[in-house]
Amino acid sequence: MSEKKQDTTHFGYQEVPVDEKVKRVADVFHSVAGKYDLMNDMMSGGIHRLWKRITIEQSGARAGMKVLDIAGGTGDLTRKFSRIVGPSGKVVLADINESMLRVGRDKLINAGAAGNIEYVQANAECLPFADNTFDILTIAFGLRNVTDKDAALRSMLRVLKPGGKVMVLEFSKTDNPLLTKAYDFYSFNILPQMGKLIANDAESYRYLAESIRMHPDQETLKEMMAGAGFVNCRYQNMTGGVVALHTGIKP
Ligand SMILES: C[S@@+](CC[C@H](N)C(=O)[O-])C[C@H]1O[C@@H](n2cnc3c(N)ncnc32)[C@H](O)[C@@H]1O
């Protein structure tokens, strides 16, 4: 009897069956959810707040707009968008992982965030929203965890309104050899140790470092976005390319 070979993909540096990647990514975020915000501040020295602020500034968000923050996790971008779009607008905080979504929802409610936020458990690859719904869609530090990135980009295009903007904030490739060396040392030696000390989880933070190295570089992601159907695709490096903000428009 012939056996169908299962499709594989990468989980960090490992080659794993597609289903296993989904489960292992879920395990990572179930494990880190409670300490996610603290670790973000510790790992980045708080710089992630600046990267997110720049994303908001470049979004063009205005009162009354509808925003989808997919892979929104603990809701940093959602919270900022919620203030800008105001009572006549709406922000959907969506994430595949119920632990991250719960931490995000509790945090935003405790912070008194506005009633214009909806919380939805959803996979970026098959978004459960009608065509042409959102003015702006953000995915911050989420795309590299998605198994089928092309499917996710097509799904994002579908739910955006014509003229709507997608913003992909993600770790990327540094172009300065010295910075790359220091960044590699930090990622593979210090980061897992911090993960162990603070979150009692070195493995998840090793995956973080590996998944960043496996993520498409700036030009490749730009081509993928154009391939999915976005126009005016461009990117801006931040912190020497440690992070890049890609944007595209739905025609
Ligand atoms: C590193 S966190 C980023 C959270 C938040 N956007 C931020 O910038 O702080 C990545 C998030 O992506 C979510 N995620 C992973 N795969 C996903 C998928 N296929 N669809 C939706 N969310 C996904 C994870 O559950 C996790 O909450």
PDB file of C-alpha atoms and ligand atoms in Angstrom:
ATOM      1  CA  MET A   1       0.000   0.000   0.000  1.00  0.00           C
ATOM      2  CA  SER A   2       1.458   3.386  -0.944  1.00  0.00           C
ATOM      3  CA  GLU A   3       1.642   6.025   1.759  1.00  0.00           C
ATOM      4  CA  LYS A   4       1.167   9.725   0.892  1.00  0.00           C
ATOM      5  CA  LYS A   5       4.249  11.713   1.879  1.00  0.00           C
ATOM      6  CA  GLN A   6       3.291  14.473   4.334  1.00  0.00           C
ATOM      7  CA  ASP A   7       4.186  18.073   3.419  1.00  0.00           C
ATOM      8  CA  THR A   8       6.896  19.543   5.568  1.00  0.00           C
ATOM      9  CA  THR A   9       7.936  23.039   6.538  1.00  0.00           C
ATOM     10  CA  HIS A  10      10.435  24.601   8.900  1.00  0.00           C
ATOM     11  CA  PHE A  11      10.029  25.189  12.604  1.00  0.00           C
ATOM     12  CA  GLY A  12      13.074  27.321  13.332  1.00  0.00           C
ATOM     13  CA  TYR A  13      15.948  25.298  11.869  1.00  0.00           C
ATOM     14  CA  GLN A  14      14.080  21.979  11.993  1.00  0.00           C
ATOM     15  CA  GLU A  15      12.151  20.438   9.097  1.00  0.00           C
ATOM     16  CA  VAL A  16       8.796  19.237  10.474  1.00  0.00           C
ATOM     17  CA  PRO A  17       5.421  18.089   9.093  1.00  0.00           C
ATOM     18  CA  VAL A  18       3.071  21.057   8.510  1.00  0.00           C
ATOM     19  CA  ASP A  19       0.631  19.967  11.256  1.00  0.00           C
ATOM     20  CA  GLU A  20       3.450  19.672  13.737  1.00  0.00           C
ATOM     21  CA  LYS A  21       4.630  23.240  13.038  1.00  0.00           C
ATOM     22  CA  VAL A  22       1.156  24.583  13.806  1.00  0.00           C
ATOM     23  CA  LYS A  23       1.107  22.683  17.091  1.00  0.00           C
ATOM     24  CA  ARG A  24       4.632  23.672  18.065  1.00  0.00           C
ATOM     25  CA  VAL A  25       4.062  27.366  17.311  1.00  0.00           C
ATOM     26  CA  ALA A  26       0.902  27.124  19.429  1.00  0.00           C
ATOM     27  CA  ASP A  27       2.917  25.546  22.267  1.00  0.00           C
ATOM     28  CA  VAL A  28       5.493  28.356  22.091  1.00  0.00           C
ATOM     29  CA  PHE A  29       2.844  31.063  22.493  1.00  0.00           C
ATOM     30  CA  HIS A  30       0.838  29.175  25.134  1.00  0.00           C
ATOM     31  CA  SER A  31       4.096  28.926  27.052  1.00  0.00           C
ATOM     32  CA  VAL A  32       5.245  32.552  26.694  1.00  0.00           C
ATOM     33  CA  ALA A  33       1.853  34.347  26.871  1.00  0.00           C
ATOM     34  CA  GLY A  34       2.026  35.264  30.573  1.00  0.00           C
ATOM     35  CA  LYS A  35       5.536  36.705  30.335  1.00  0.00           C
ATOM     36  CA  TYR A  36       5.307  37.961  26.718  1.00  0.00           C
ATOM     37  CA  ASP A  37       5.185  41.715  27.415  1.00  0.00           C
ATOM     38  CA  LEU A  38       7.918  41.592  30.046  1.00  0.00           C
ATOM     39  CA  MET A  39      10.165  39.549  27.745  1.00  0.00           C
ATOM     40  CA  ASN A  40       9.540  41.935  24.840  1.00  0.00           C
ATOM     41  CA  ASP A  41      10.732  44.879  26.907  1.00  0.00           C
ATOM     42  CA  MET A  42      13.709  42.971  28.306  1.00  0.00           C
ATOM     43  CA  MET A  43      14.828  41.465  24.988  1.00  0.00           C
ATOM     44  CA  SER A  44      14.557  44.624  22.940  1.00  0.00           C
ATOM     45  CA  GLY A  45      15.513  47.090  25.659  1.00  0.00           C
ATOM     46  CA  GLY A  46      12.095  48.644  25.030  1.00  0.00           C
ATOM     47  CA  ILE A  47      12.847  49.401  21.354  1.00  0.00           C
ATOM     48  CA  HIS A  48       9.848  47.355  20.203  1.00  0.00           C
ATOM     49  CA  ARG A  49       7.724  50.248  21.488  1.00  0.00           C
ATOM     50  CA  LEU A  50       9.463  52.610  19.047  1.00  0.00           C
ATOM     51  CA  TRP A  51       9.041  50.159  16.125  1.00  0.00           C
ATOM     52  CA  LYS A  52       5.339  49.945  16.938  1.00  0.00           C
ATOM     53  CA  ARG A  53       4.985  53.702  17.319  1.00  0.00           C
ATOM     54  CA  ILE A  54       6.501  54.224  13.862  1.00  0.00           C
ATOM     55  CA  THR A  55       4.073  51.653  12.460  1.00  0.00           C
ATOM     56  CA  ILE A  56       1.118  53.547  13.904  1.00  0.00           C
ATOM     57  CA  GLU A  57       2.460  56.880  12.646  1.00  0.00           C
ATOM     58  CA  GLN A  58       2.801  55.517   9.116  1.00  0.00           C
ATOM     59  CA  SER A  59      -0.562  53.778   9.098  1.00  0.00           C
ATOM     60  CA  GLY A  60      -2.606  56.842   8.172  1.00  0.00           C
ATOM     61  CA  ALA A  61      -5.252  55.732  10.687  1.00  0.00           C
ATOM     62  CA  ARG A  62      -8.055  58.240  11.262  1.00  0.00           C
ATOM     63  CA  ALA A  63     -11.259  58.469  13.253  1.00  0.00           C
ATOM     64  CA  GLY A  64     -13.935  56.131  11.952  1.00  0.00           C
ATOM     65  CA  MET A  65     -11.606  53.622  10.279  1.00  0.00           C
ATOM     66  CA  LYS A  66     -11.783  49.832  10.624  1.00  0.00           C
ATOM     67  CA  VAL A  67      -8.496  48.172  11.535  1.00  0.00           C
ATOM     68  CA  LEU A  68      -7.541  44.502  11.760  1.00  0.00           C
ATOM     69  CA  ASP A  69      -4.550  43.682  13.979  1.00  0.00           C
ATOM     70  CA  ILE A  70      -3.913  40.060  13.037  1.00  0.00           C
ATOM     71  CA  ALA A  71      -1.480  38.001  15.149  1.00  0.00           C
ATOM     72  CA  GLY A  72      -2.121  40.900  17.506  1.00  0.00           C
ATOM     73  CA  GLY A  73      -1.192  38.923  20.627  1.00  0.00           C
ATOM     74  CA  THR A  74      -1.179  41.126  23.702  1.00  0.00           C
ATOM     75  CA  GLY A  75      -2.597  44.052  21.763  1.00  0.00           C
ATOM     76  CA  ASP A  76       0.040  46.814  21.746  1.00  0.00           C
ATOM     77  CA  LEU A  77      -0.973  48.060  18.287  1.00  0.00           C
ATOM     78  CA  THR A  78      -4.671  47.467  18.917  1.00  0.00           C
ATOM     79  CA  ARG A  79      -4.609  49.735  21.940  1.00  0.00           C
ATOM     80  CA  LYS A  80      -3.033  52.597  19.995  1.00  0.00           C
ATOM     81  CA  PHE A  81      -5.376  52.161  17.019  1.00  0.00           C
ATOM     82  CA  SER A  82      -8.378  52.051  19.337  1.00  0.00           C
ATOM     83  CA  ARG A  83      -7.641  55.579  20.551  1.00  0.00           C
ATOM     84  CA  ILE A  84      -7.137  56.919  17.026  1.00  0.00           C
ATOM     85  CA  VAL A  85     -10.200  55.420  15.310  1.00  0.00           C
ATOM     86  CA  GLY A  86     -12.428  56.409  18.236  1.00  0.00           C
ATOM     87  CA  PRO A  87     -16.054  55.473  18.891  1.00  0.00           C
ATOM     88  CA  SER A  88     -17.049  55.690  15.230  1.00  0.00           C
ATOM     89  CA  GLY A  89     -14.300  53.239  14.233  1.00  0.00           C
ATOM     90  CA  LYS A  90     -13.475  49.635  15.095  1.00  0.00           C
ATOM     91  CA  VAL A  91     -10.354  47.588  15.819  1.00  0.00           C
ATOM     92  CA  VAL A  92     -10.329  43.799  15.655  1.00  0.00           C
ATOM     93  CA  LEU A  93      -7.611  42.120  17.706  1.00  0.00           C
ATOM     94  CA  ALA A  94      -7.256  38.674  16.133  1.00  0.00           C
ATOM     95  CA  ASP A  95      -4.850  35.877  17.007  1.00  0.00           C
ATOM     96  CA  ILE A  96      -4.756  32.127  16.439  1.00  0.00           C
ATOM     97  CA  ASN A  97      -3.649  31.486  20.017  1.00  0.00           C
ATOM     98  CA  GLU A  98      -6.227  31.660  22.793  1.00  0.00           C
ATOM     99  CA  SER A  99      -3.623  32.207  25.544  1.00  0.00           C
ATOM    100  CA  MET A 100      -2.151  35.255  23.798  1.00  0.00           C
ATOM    101  CA  LEU A 101      -5.623  36.570  22.992  1.00  0.00           C
ATOM    102  CA  ARG A 102      -6.740  36.142  26.625  1.00  0.00           C
ATOM    103  CA  VAL A 103      -3.679  37.978  27.977  1.00  0.00           C
ATOM    104  CA  GLY A 104      -4.249  40.731  25.389  1.00  0.00           C
ATOM    105  CA  ARG A 105      -7.949  41.089  26.146  1.00  0.00           C
ATOM    106  CA  ASP A 106      -7.395  41.186  29.936  1.00  0.00           C
ATOM    107  CA  LYS A 107      -4.616  43.752  29.536  1.00  0.00           C
ATOM    108  CA  LEU A 108      -6.692  46.052  27.320  1.00  0.00           C
ATOM    109  CA  ILE A 109      -9.798  45.795  29.494  1.00  0.00           C
ATOM    110  CA  ASN A 110      -7.748  46.494  32.663  1.00  0.00           C
ATOM    111  CA  ALA A 111      -6.202  49.499  30.924  1.00  0.00           C
ATOM    112  CA  GLY A 112      -9.696  50.829  30.246  1.00  0.00           C
ATOM    113  CA  ALA A 113      -9.348  50.484  26.473  1.00  0.00           C
ATOM    114  CA  ALA A 114     -12.365  51.631  24.530  1.00  0.00           C
ATOM    115  CA  GLY A 115     -15.388  49.534  23.637  1.00  0.00           C
ATOM    116  CA  ASN A 116     -14.482  49.774  19.961  1.00  0.00           C
ATOM    117  CA  ILE A 117     -12.284  46.636  20.177  1.00  0.00           C
ATOM    118  CA  GLU A 118     -13.410  43.153  19.139  1.00  0.00           C
ATOM    119  CA  TYR A 119     -11.479  40.002  20.000  1.00  0.00           C
ATOM    120  CA  VAL A 120     -11.454  37.155  17.490  1.00  0.00           C
ATOM    121  CA  GLN A 121      -9.557  33.870  17.464  1.00  0.00           C
ATOM    122  CA  ALA A 122      -8.479  33.472  13.846  1.00  0.00           C
ATOM    123  CA  ASN A 123      -5.808  32.043  11.585  1.00  0.00           C
ATOM    124  CA  ALA A 124      -4.152  34.602   9.297  1.00  0.00           C
ATOM    125  CA  GLU A 125      -4.234  32.025   6.488  1.00  0.00           C
ATOM    126  CA  CYS A 126      -8.047  31.984   6.326  1.00  0.00           C
ATOM    127  CA  LEU A 127      -9.415  35.148   7.927  1.00  0.00           C
ATOM    128  CA  PRO A 128     -13.075  34.859   8.987  1.00  0.00           C
ATOM    129  CA  PHE A 129     -14.124  38.303   7.701  1.00  0.00           C
ATOM    130  CA  ALA A 130     -16.061  39.455   4.651  1.00  0.00           C
ATOM    131  CA  ASP A 131     -14.253  40.741   1.568  1.00  0.00           C
ATOM    132  CA  ASN A 132     -13.374  44.479   1.557  1.00  0.00           C
ATOM    133  CA  THR A 133     -13.928  45.033   5.308  1.00  0.00           C
ATOM    134  CA  PHE A 134     -10.858  46.859   6.667  1.00  0.00           C
ATOM    135  CA  ASP A 135      -9.079  50.152   5.922  1.00  0.00           C
ATOM    136  CA  ILE A 136      -5.834  49.032   7.579  1.00  0.00           C
ATOM    137  CA  LEU A 137      -4.436  45.615   8.436  1.00  0.00           C
ATOM    138  CA  THR A 138      -1.356  45.104  10.601  1.00  0.00           C
ATOM    139  CA  ILE A 139       0.603  41.957  11.348  1.00  0.00           C
ATOM    140  CA  ALA A 140       3.445  42.641  13.778  1.00  0.00           C
ATOM    141  CA  PHE A 141       6.021  39.957  14.503  1.00  0.00           C
ATOM    142  CA  GLY A 142       3.423  37.425  13.404  1.00  0.00           C
ATOM    143  CA  LEU A 143       4.049  36.524   9.759  1.00  0.00           C
ATOM    144  CA  ARG A 144       7.184  34.497  10.409  1.00  0.00           C
ATOM    145  CA  ASN A 145       5.147  32.136  12.592  1.00  0.00           C
ATOM    146  CA  VAL A 146       2.536  31.513   9.900  1.00  0.00           C
ATOM    147  CA  THR A 147       2.968  28.241   8.009  1.00  0.00           C
ATOM    148  CA  ASP A 148       1.595  29.300   4.612  1.00  0.00           C
ATOM    149  CA  LYS A 149       2.647  32.938   4.279  1.00  0.00           C
ATOM    150  CA  ASP A 150       1.381  33.273   0.695  1.00  0.00           C
ATOM    151  CA  ALA A 151      -2.083  32.090   1.750  1.00  0.00           C
ATOM    152  CA  ALA A 152      -1.995  34.582   4.632  1.00  0.00           C
ATOM    153  CA  LEU A 153      -1.055  37.475   2.345  1.00  0.00           C
ATOM    154  CA  ARG A 154      -3.877  36.556  -0.084  1.00  0.00           C
ATOM    155  CA  SER A 155      -6.320  36.346   2.810  1.00  0.00           C
ATOM    156  CA  MET A 156      -5.213  39.768   4.070  1.00  0.00           C
ATOM    157  CA  LEU A 157      -5.660  41.249   0.605  1.00  0.00           C
ATOM    158  CA  ARG A 158      -9.184  39.835   0.403  1.00  0.00           C
ATOM    159  CA  VAL A 159     -10.417  41.382   3.670  1.00  0.00           C
ATOM    160  CA  LEU A 160      -8.906  44.827   2.980  1.00  0.00           C
ATOM    161  CA  LYS A 161     -11.016  47.452   1.215  1.00  0.00           C
ATOM    162  CA  PRO A 162      -9.740  48.632  -2.173  1.00  0.00           C
ATOM    163  CA  GLY A 163      -7.185  51.345  -1.326  1.00  0.00           C
ATOM    164  CA  GLY A 164      -6.652  49.752   2.101  1.00  0.00           C
ATOM    165  CA  LYS A 165      -3.181  49.339   3.530  1.00  0.00           C
ATOM    166  CA  VAL A 166      -1.369  46.240   4.794  1.00  0.00           C
ATOM    167  CA  MET A 167       1.542  46.721   7.201  1.00  0.00           C
ATOM    168  CA  VAL A 168       3.907  43.853   7.995  1.00  0.00           C
ATOM    169  CA  LEU A 169       6.252  44.631  10.878  1.00  0.00           C
ATOM    170  CA  GLU A 170       8.749  41.809  11.214  1.00  0.00           C
ATOM    171  CA  PHE A 171      12.308  40.939  12.121  1.00  0.00           C
ATOM    172  CA  SER A 172      14.443  41.002   9.018  1.00  0.00           C
ATOM    173  CA  LYS A 173      18.010  40.913   7.746  1.00  0.00           C
ATOM    174  CA  THR A 174      20.746  43.264   8.971  1.00  0.00           C
ATOM    175  CA  ASP A 175      23.091  44.581   6.292  1.00  0.00           C
ATOM    176  CA  ASN A 176      26.060  45.612   8.428  1.00  0.00           C
ATOM    177  CA  PRO A 177      28.477  42.674   9.090  1.00  0.00           C
ATOM    178  CA  LEU A 178      29.453  43.955  12.539  1.00  0.00           C
ATOM    179  CA  LEU A 179      25.865  44.448  13.600  1.00  0.00           C
ATOM    180  CA  THR A 180      25.013  40.995  12.195  1.00  0.00           C
ATOM    181  CA  LYS A 181      27.782  39.394  14.254  1.00  0.00           C
ATOM    182  CA  ALA A 182      26.709  41.114  17.469  1.00  0.00           C
ATOM    183  CA  TYR A 183      23.037  40.351  16.745  1.00  0.00           C
ATOM    184  CA  ASP A 184      23.789  36.651  16.110  1.00  0.00           C
ATOM    185  CA  PHE A 185      25.740  36.391  19.344  1.00  0.00           C
ATOM    186  CA  TYR A 186      22.934  38.070  21.252  1.00  0.00           C
ATOM    187  CA  SER A 187      20.211  35.937  19.607  1.00  0.00           C
ATOM    188  CA  PHE A 188      21.802  32.542  20.096  1.00  0.00           C
ATOM    189  CA  ASN A 189      23.637  33.015  23.386  1.00  0.00           C
ATOM    190  CA  ILE A 190      21.962  35.691  25.470  1.00  0.00           C
ATOM    191  CA  LEU A 191      18.327  35.440  24.344  1.00  0.00           C
ATOM    192  CA  PRO A 192      17.767  31.757  25.292  1.00  0.00           C
ATOM    193  CA  GLN A 193      19.433  32.434  28.667  1.00  0.00           C
ATOM    194  CA  MET A 194      17.085  35.367  29.284  1.00  0.00           C
ATOM    195  CA  GLY A 195      14.170  33.152  28.253  1.00  0.00           C
ATOM    196  CA  LYS A 196      15.318  30.557  30.763  1.00  0.00           C
ATOM    197  CA  LEU A 197      15.771  33.027  33.604  1.00  0.00           C
ATOM    198  CA  ILE A 198      12.655  35.123  33.110  1.00  0.00           C
ATOM    199  CA  ALA A 199      10.144  32.785  31.494  1.00  0.00           C
ATOM    200  CA  ASN A 200      11.730  29.444  32.449  1.00  0.00           C
ATOM    201  CA  ASP A 201      11.668  28.593  28.750  1.00  0.00           C
ATOM    202  CA  ALA A 202      14.929  28.645  26.793  1.00  0.00           C
ATOM    203  CA  GLU A 203      13.485  26.563  23.922  1.00  0.00           C
ATOM    204  CA  SER A 204      10.822  29.092  22.903  1.00  0.00           C
ATOM    205  CA  TYR A 205      13.394  31.839  22.717  1.00  0.00           C
ATOM    206  CA  ARG A 206      15.768  29.634  20.714  1.00  0.00           C
ATOM    207  CA  TYR A 207      12.852  29.140  18.280  1.00  0.00           C
ATOM    208  CA  LEU A 208      12.429  32.930  18.182  1.00  0.00           C
ATOM    209  CA  ALA A 209      16.061  33.397  17.078  1.00  0.00           C
ATOM    210  CA  GLU A 210      15.886  30.568  14.524  1.00  0.00           C
ATOM    211  CA  SER A 211      12.533  31.647  13.083  1.00  0.00           C
ATOM    212  CA  ILE A 212      13.931  35.146  12.502  1.00  0.00           C
ATOM    213  CA  ARG A 213      16.847  33.709  10.501  1.00  0.00           C
ATOM    214  CA  MET A 214      14.462  31.555   8.429  1.00  0.00           C
ATOM    215  CA  HIS A 215      12.109  34.439   7.610  1.00  0.00           C
ATOM    216  CA  PRO A 216      12.291  35.828   4.044  1.00  0.00           C
ATOM    217  CA  ASP A 217      14.570  38.858   3.679  1.00  0.00           C
ATOM    218  CA  GLN A 218      13.268  42.326   2.816  1.00  0.00           C
ATOM    219  CA  GLU A 219      13.320  41.970  -0.977  1.00  0.00           C
ATOM    220  CA  THR A 220      11.820  38.461  -0.918  1.00  0.00           C
ATOM    221  CA  LEU A 221       8.945  39.530   1.307  1.00  0.00           C
ATOM    222  CA  LYS A 222       8.335  42.565  -0.896  1.00  0.00           C
ATOM    223  CA  GLU A 223       8.063  40.233  -3.919  1.00  0.00           C
ATOM    224  CA  MET A 224       5.756  37.892  -2.010  1.00  0.00           C
ATOM    225  CA  MET A 225       3.455  40.825  -1.211  1.00  0.00           C
ATOM    226  CA  ALA A 226       3.404  41.927  -4.836  1.00  0.00           C
ATOM    227  CA  GLY A 227       2.803  38.298  -5.853  1.00  0.00           C
ATOM    228  CA  ALA A 228      -0.230  38.168  -3.555  1.00  0.00           C
ATOM    229  CA  GLY A 229      -1.682  41.182  -5.393  1.00  0.00           C
ATOM    230  CA  PHE A 230      -0.642  44.226  -3.355  1.00  0.00           C
ATOM    231  CA  VAL A 231       0.620  47.313  -5.177  1.00  0.00           C
ATOM    232  CA  ASN A 232       3.029  50.076  -4.086  1.00  0.00           C
ATOM    233  CA  CYS A 233       4.920  47.493  -2.041  1.00  0.00           C
ATOM    234  CA  ARG A 234       7.833  48.999  -0.166  1.00  0.00           C
ATOM    235  CA  TYR A 235       9.729  48.623   3.064  1.00  0.00           C
ATOM    236  CA  GLN A 236      11.643  50.664   5.567  1.00  0.00           C
ATOM    237  CA  ASN A 237      14.433  49.205   7.672  1.00  0.00           C
ATOM    238  CA  MET A 238      14.594  50.031  11.347  1.00  0.00           C
ATOM    239  CA  THR A 239      17.555  49.512  13.691  1.00  0.00           C
ATOM    240  CA  GLY A 240      19.842  48.591  10.799  1.00  0.00           C
ATOM    241  CA  GLY A 241      17.448  46.005   9.362  1.00  0.00           C
ATOM    242  CA  VAL A 242      16.881  44.126  12.626  1.00  0.00           C
ATOM    243  CA  VAL A 243      13.268  44.961  11.839  1.00  0.00           C
ATOM    244  CA  ALA A 244      11.582  46.032   8.605  1.00  0.00           C
ATOM    245  CA  LEU A 245       8.178  47.590   8.076  1.00  0.00           C
ATOM    246  CA  HIS A 246       6.670  46.427   4.769  1.00  0.00           C
ATOM    247  CA  THR A 247       3.611  48.168   3.385  1.00  0.00           C
ATOM    248  CA  GLY A 248       1.368  47.515   0.418  1.00  0.00           C
ATOM    249  CA  ILE A 249      -1.953  48.750  -0.925  1.00  0.00           C
ATOM    250  CA  LYS A 250      -4.941  46.756  -2.172  1.00  0.00           C
ATOM    251  CA  PRO A 251      -5.639  47.950  -5.726  1.00  0.00           C
TER     252      PRO A 251
HETATM  253  C1  LIG B   1       5.556  37.445  18.530  1.00  0.00           C
HETATM  254  S1  LIG B   1       3.822  37.495  18.766  1.00  0.00           S
HETATM  255  C2  LIG B   1       3.410  39.150  18.241  1.00  0.00           C
HETATM  256  C3  LIG B   1       2.292  39.762  19.024  1.00  0.00           C
HETATM  257  C4  LIG B   1       2.015  41.242  18.737  1.00  0.00           C
HETATM  258  N1  LIG B   1       1.618  41.438  17.365  1.00  0.00           N
HETATM  259  C5  LIG B   1       3.199  42.121  19.049  1.00  0.00           C
HETATM  260  O1  LIG B   1       3.735  42.721  18.123  1.00  0.00           O
HETATM  261  O2  LIG B   1       3.593  42.190  20.214  1.00  0.00           O
HETATM  262  C6  LIG B   1       3.266  36.516  17.413  1.00  0.00           C
HETATM  263  C7  LIG B   1       1.786  36.207  17.460  1.00  0.00           C
HETATM  264  O3  LIG B   1       1.426  35.571  16.230  1.00  0.00           O
HETATM  265  C8  LIG B   1       0.377  34.659  16.528  1.00  0.00           C
HETATM  266  N2  LIG B   1       0.230  33.730  15.402  1.00  0.00           N
HETATM  267  C9  LIG B   1       1.079  32.746  15.019  1.00  0.00           C
HETATM  268  N3  LIG B   1       0.601  32.110  13.925  1.00  0.00           N
HETATM  269  C10 LIG B   1      -0.568  32.718  13.607  1.00  0.00           C
HETATM  270  C11 LIG B   1      -1.529  32.521  12.585  1.00  0.00           C
HETATM  271  N4  LIG B   1      -1.382  31.561  11.658  1.00  0.00           N
HETATM  272  N5  LIG B   1      -2.607  33.323  12.539  1.00  0.00           N
HETATM  273  C12 LIG B   1      -2.781  34.288  13.490  1.00  0.00           C
HETATM  274  N6  LIG B   1      -1.914  34.525  14.487  1.00  0.00           N
HETATM  275  C13 LIG B   1      -0.813  33.754  14.537  1.00  0.00           C
HETATM  276  C14 LIG B   1       0.858  34.030  17.825  1.00  0.00           C
HETATM  277  O4  LIG B   1      -0.168  33.341  18.481  1.00  0.00           O
HETATM  278  C15 LIG B   1       1.387  35.238  18.571  1.00  0.00           C
HETATM  279  O5  LIG B   1       0.411  35.828  19.377  1.00  0.00           O
END
